[in-house]
Tab-separated table of C-alpha atoms in Angstrom:
chain	number	residue	atom	x	y	z
A	1	MET	CA	-31.817	19.642	-26.208
A	2	THR	CA	-28.729	21.734	-25.352
A	3	VAL	CA	-30.518	23.307	-22.310
A	4	ASP	CA	-31.639	19.837	-21.110
A	5	LYS	CA	-28.014	18.634	-21.235
A	6	LYS	CA	-26.765	21.582	-19.319
A	7	ALA	CA	-29.454	21.173	-16.696
A	8	SER	CA	-28.612	17.462	-16.388
A	9	SER	CA	-24.878	18.290	-16.044
A	10	ARG	CA	-25.777	20.762	-13.330
A	11	THR	CA	-27.755	18.230	-11.501
A	12	ALA	CA	-25.096	15.611	-11.745
A	13	GLY	CA	-22.509	18.078	-10.488
A	14	SER	CA	-24.744	19.071	-7.611
A	15	GLY	CA	-25.218	15.465	-6.602
A	16	LYS	CA	-21.475	14.947	-6.473
A	17	LEU	CA	-20.939	18.132	-4.454
A	18	SER	CA	-23.530	16.790	-1.913
A	19	VAL	CA	-20.595	14.929	-0.244
A	20	LEU	CA	-19.236	18.297	0.801
A	21	ARG	CA	-22.674	19.776	1.679
A	22	GLN	CA	-23.551	16.836	3.970
A	23	HIS	CA	-20.152	16.388	5.534
A	24	PRO	CA	-20.122	17.300	9.312
A	25	ILE	CA	-17.089	19.510	8.740
A	26	PHE	CA	-18.813	21.715	6.166
A	27	CYS	CA	-22.580	21.270	6.685
A	28	ASP	CA	-22.903	24.356	9.024
A	29	LEU	CA	-21.248	26.748	6.580
A	30	GLU	CA	-23.374	29.593	5.203
A	31	PRO	CA	-24.779	28.811	1.761
A	32	ASP	CA	-22.511	31.349	-0.007
A	33	ALA	CA	-19.419	30.003	1.653
A	34	LEU	CA	-20.496	26.378	0.827
A	35	ASP	CA	-20.997	27.412	-2.799
A	36	GLN	CA	-17.483	28.909	-2.812
A	37	LEU	CA	-15.938	25.742	-1.465
A	38	CYS	CA	-17.868	23.646	-4.081
A	39	ARG	CA	-16.374	25.804	-6.835
A	40	TYR	CA	-12.936	24.750	-5.688
A	41	ALA	CA	-13.883	21.028	-5.823
A	42	LYS	CA	-12.792	19.143	-8.995
A	43	PRO	CA	-14.409	15.852	-9.674
A	44	THR	CA	-12.089	13.012	-10.800
A	45	THR	CA	-12.710	9.375	-11.807
A	46	LEU	CA	-10.206	6.715	-10.890
A	47	LYS	CA	-9.774	3.058	-11.830
A	48	ARG	CA	-9.100	0.471	-9.115
A	49	GLY	CA	-5.488	0.459	-8.192
A	50	ALA	CA	-4.737	4.023	-9.274
A	51	THR	CA	-2.420	5.952	-6.992
A	52	ILE	CA	-3.776	9.172	-5.549
A	53	PHE	CA	-0.788	10.074	-3.604
A	54	SER	CA	2.373	8.297	-2.197
A	55	LYS	CA	4.127	8.538	1.089
A	56	GLY	CA	6.551	11.518	1.045
A	57	ASP	CA	4.513	13.484	-1.567
A	58	PRO	CA	3.740	17.085	-0.743
A	59	GLY	CA	0.238	17.649	0.842
A	60	SER	CA	-1.047	19.698	-2.106
A	61	SER	CA	-4.796	18.663	-2.046
A	62	LEU	CA	-7.665	17.649	0.166
A	63	TYR	CA	-9.866	14.828	-1.071
A	64	ALA	CA	-13.576	13.759	-0.641
A	65	VAL	CA	-14.872	10.306	-1.783
A	66	ILE	CA	-18.003	10.533	-3.927
A	67	SER	CA	-18.291	6.715	-4.611
A	68	GLY	CA	-16.030	3.790	-4.142
A	69	THR	CA	-13.401	3.130	-1.478
A	70	VAL	CA	-9.903	4.567	-1.099
A	71	LYS	CA	-7.195	2.558	0.755
A	72	ILE	CA	-4.763	4.323	3.071
A	73	SER	CA	-1.642	2.121	3.563
A	74	VAL	CA	2.062	1.915	4.263
A	75	SER	CA	4.656	-0.551	3.085
A	76	SER	CA	7.915	-1.812	4.321
A	77	PRO	CA	11.070	-2.237	2.272
A	78	ASP	CA	10.683	-5.999	2.270
A	79	GLY	CA	7.233	-5.655	0.615
A	80	ARG	CA	4.919	-6.033	3.675
A	81	ASN	CA	1.789	-3.881	3.685
A	82	ALA	CA	-0.455	-2.452	6.349
A	83	ILE	CA	-3.807	-0.964	5.634
A	84	LEU	CA	-4.273	1.990	8.016
A	85	ASN	CA	-7.815	2.983	6.872
A	86	LEU	CA	-10.433	2.457	4.139
A	87	ILE	CA	-12.184	5.684	3.200
A	88	SER	CA	-15.750	5.229	1.997
A	89	ALA	CA	-18.236	7.482	0.184
A	90	GLY	CA	-19.016	10.648	2.105
A	91	GLU	CA	-15.644	10.878	3.887
A	92	ILE	CA	-12.680	13.149	3.383
A	93	PHE	CA	-8.970	12.361	3.582
A	94	GLY	CA	-5.640	13.947	3.200
A	95	GLU	CA	-6.390	16.751	5.601
A	96	VAL	CA	-3.333	16.360	7.832
A	97	ALA	CA	-0.691	17.186	5.191
A	98	VAL	CA	-2.892	19.864	3.711
A	99	LEU	CA	-3.163	21.569	7.112
A	100	ASP	CA	0.450	21.301	8.337
A	101	GLY	CA	2.065	21.613	4.876
A	102	ARG	CA	4.285	18.637	5.430
A	103	GLU	CA	4.733	15.437	3.449
A	104	ARG	CA	2.175	12.622	3.238
A	105	THR	CA	2.571	9.953	5.811
A	106	ALA	CA	1.062	7.181	3.888
A	107	ASP	CA	-0.074	6.020	0.414
A	108	ALA	CA	-3.617	6.545	-0.922
A	109	THR	CA	-4.880	4.120	-3.563
A	110	ALA	CA	-8.203	3.589	-5.282
A	111	ASN	CA	-9.352	0.302	-3.660
A	112	THR	CA	-12.228	0.165	-6.123
A	113	ASN	CA	-13.238	2.218	-9.045
A	114	CYS	CA	-13.832	5.661	-7.499
A	115	GLU	CA	-15.113	9.131	-7.927
A	116	ILE	CA	-13.440	11.758	-5.814
A	117	LEU	CA	-13.447	15.451	-5.291
A	118	VAL	CA	-10.015	17.289	-5.209
A	119	ILE	CA	-9.610	20.619	-3.615
A	120	ASP	CA	-6.237	22.432	-3.979
A	121	ARG	CA	-4.459	23.443	-0.923
A	122	ARG	CA	-3.683	26.871	-2.392
A	123	GLU	CA	-7.479	27.636	-2.489
A	124	PHE	CA	-8.395	25.637	0.528
A	125	LEU	CA	-6.208	27.216	3.178
A	126	PRO	CA	-7.312	30.788	2.473
A	127	PHE	CA	-10.921	29.560	2.580
A	128	VAL	CA	-10.394	27.948	6.005
A	129	LYS	CA	-8.825	31.181	7.326
A	130	SER	CA	-11.824	33.042	6.171
A	131	GLN	CA	-14.201	30.694	7.992
A	132	PRO	CA	-13.308	30.578	11.715
A	133	VAL	CA	-15.901	27.928	12.459
A	134	LEU	CA	-13.905	25.423	10.332
A	135	SER	CA	-10.885	25.643	12.668
A	136	MET	CA	-12.729	23.965	15.610
A	137	LYS	CA	-14.290	21.471	13.182
A	138	PHE	CA	-10.827	20.436	11.926
A	139	ILE	CA	-9.546	20.193	15.573
A	140	GLU	CA	-12.393	17.825	16.330
A	141	LEU	CA	-11.672	15.769	13.249
A	142	LEU	CA	-8.096	15.520	14.051
A	143	CYS	CA	-8.911	14.415	17.586
A	144	ASP	CA	-11.170	11.770	16.256
A	145	ARG	CA	-8.261	10.545	13.924
A	146	LEU	CA	-6.026	10.382	17.014
A	147	ARG	CA	-8.504	8.390	19.082
A	148	TRP	CA	-9.123	6.018	16.214
A	149	THR	CA	-5.346	5.541	15.740
A	150	SER	CA	-4.916	4.890	19.523
A	151	ASP	CA	-7.574	2.260	19.294
A	152	GLN	CA	-5.998	0.610	16.325
A	153	VAL	CA	-2.525	0.507	18.101
A	154	GLU	CA	-4.201	-0.893	21.259
A	155	GLN	CA	-5.865	-3.632	19.259
A	156	VAL	CA	-2.702	-4.717	17.564
A	157	ILE	CA	-0.718	-4.763	20.823
A	158	LEU	CA	-3.177	-6.100	23.322
A	159	GLN	CA	-5.930	-8.109	21.541
A	160	ASP	CA	-5.720	-11.633	20.198
A	161	LEU	CA	-6.638	-12.495	16.686
A	162	PRO	CA	-10.380	-13.459	17.178
A	163	ARG	CA	-11.090	-10.293	18.960
A	164	ARG	CA	-9.126	-8.148	16.598
A	165	LEU	CA	-10.778	-9.773	13.593
A	166	ALA	CA	-14.299	-9.470	15.067
A	167	SER	CA	-13.762	-5.715	15.783
A	168	ALA	CA	-12.533	-5.197	12.307
A	169	LEU	CA	-15.436	-6.900	10.664
A	170	LEU	CA	-18.029	-5.100	12.721
A	171	GLY	CA	-16.293	-1.796	12.182
A	172	LEU	CA	-16.344	-2.429	8.342
A	173	THR	CA	-20.084	-3.066	8.455
A	174	GLU	CA	-20.604	0.378	9.911
A	175	LYS	CA	-18.001	2.065	7.602
A	176	GLN	CA	-19.217	0.567	4.443
A	177	LYS	CA	-22.879	1.082	5.552
A	178	VAL	CA	-23.496	-2.660	4.928
A	179	ASP	CA	-27.135	-3.515	4.295
A	180	SER	CA	-28.636	-5.190	7.358
A	181	ALA	CA	-30.234	-7.752	5.211
A	182	SER	CA	-27.242	-8.976	3.219
A	183	ARG	CA	-24.398	-8.078	5.708
A	184	THR	CA	-21.940	-8.458	2.876
A	185	ILE	CA	-18.492	-6.780	3.361
A	186	ALA	CA	-16.624	-6.153	0.164
A	187	ILE	CA	-13.095	-7.033	1.214
A	188	THR	CA	-10.546	-9.678	0.583
A	189	GLN	CA	-8.857	-11.786	3.219
A	190	GLN	CA	-5.539	-10.334	2.180
A	191	GLU	CA	-6.867	-6.810	2.874
A	192	ILE	CA	-8.253	-7.918	6.153
A	193	SER	CA	-4.847	-9.399	7.151
A	194	GLU	CA	-3.205	-6.074	6.361
A	195	MET	CA	-5.738	-4.290	8.456
A	196	VAL	CA	-5.352	-6.397	11.644
A	197	GLY	CA	-1.631	-7.148	11.347
A	198	MET	CA	-1.867	-10.839	11.038
A	199	THR	CA	-0.886	-13.393	8.219
A	200	ARG	CA	-3.523	-14.221	5.611
A	201	GLU	CA	-3.231	-17.871	6.579
A	202	SER	CA	-4.151	-17.044	10.141
A	203	ILE	CA	-7.055	-14.900	9.019
A	204	ASN	CA	-8.336	-17.700	6.684
A	205	LYS	CA	-8.070	-20.288	9.509
A	206	GLN	CA	-10.156	-18.147	11.825
A	207	LEU	CA	-12.766	-17.278	9.213
A	208	ARG	CA	-13.149	-20.932	8.344
A	209	ALA	CA	-13.663	-21.788	11.978
A	210	TRP	CA	-16.363	-19.102	12.152
A	211	ALA	CA	-17.875	-20.302	8.808
A	212	ALA	CA	-18.152	-23.830	10.299
A	213	ARG	CA	-20.319	-22.313	13.085
A	214	ASP	CA	-22.398	-20.311	10.575
A	215	TRP	CA	-21.264	-16.973	11.918
A	216	VAL	CA	-19.815	-15.989	8.507
A	217	ARG	CA	-19.891	-17.111	4.811
A	218	LEU	CA	-16.788	-16.663	2.663
A	219	GLU	CA	-17.233	-15.449	-0.873
A	220	HIS	CA	-14.879	-14.355	-3.567
A	221	GLY	CA	-13.753	-10.820	-2.577
A	222	ALA	CA	-16.281	-10.610	0.240
A	223	ILE	CA	-17.306	-11.851	3.693
A	224	VAL	CA	-20.925	-12.274	4.702
A	225	LEU	CA	-21.881	-11.901	8.334
A	226	LEU	CA	-24.550	-14.577	8.967
A	227	ASN	CA	-24.663	-14.175	12.680
A	228	PRO	CA	-22.908	-11.009	13.952
A	229	GLU	CA	-23.949	-11.376	17.546
A	230	PRO	CA	-21.104	-13.799	18.612
A	231	LEU	CA	-18.717	-11.449	16.815
A	232	ARG	CA	-20.167	-8.537	18.765
A	233	GLY	CA	-19.666	-10.614	21.999
A	234	LEU	CA	-15.996	-11.108	21.140
A	235	ALA	CA	-15.472	-7.353	20.381
A	236	GLU	CA	-17.306	-6.217	23.530
A	237	ALA	CA	-15.340	-8.650	25.588
A	238	ALA	CA	-12.182	-6.980	24.322
A	239	GLN	CA	-13.510	-3.678	25.478
A	240	ASP	CA	-14.479	-5.007	28.872
A	241	ASP	CA	-10.948	-6.255	29.412
A	242	GLU	CA	-9.481	-2.639	28.886
């Protein structure tokens, strides 16, 4: 019985570490190097709303999401919030402050109940230095982050609400790996408003207009894409205007 429990524990641990083994940054590492990295990773379970780190904290750890969603956000002194990103299962976050050794630039919060892996910077940086292939991988990742941030700024500055909202919904279907049959996005209208930089009232009005056309269906804590093609047309029109 004891042996079975240990075997089960090893299997469960291996399943959680598959986040690292399958990630594009680490998947090309030699097996021994990958095993070493996995030994540094500590699994942690978080309840929805738990703070992972706050803006201004030291960048002491790298994180990977096993399950659930992590919200990256900033807030203003008057209480307004902006969601910069939603990190889903299989993704890593917190790499910028870990690599440059400076303070966190945003807050990270468990947006749902989550399981994450935590890798201490004191172990991670020597590991990266011992694996030259990782340097180029992280350069590529940071370039992807920069391009994504530029796209977000461009949308906020140049696109109107319908196009911005359509792009956000379609992006979330890809990010959350939404099932093509259900097309249900687990997100609230308040969270959407904080992502696209518009008021919740404006978001609600636009979503209700689309619901009247049977493009979407509004549910508690979720939005169902009934007909994504018109939304895709709006998003592509925004790209054509660039």
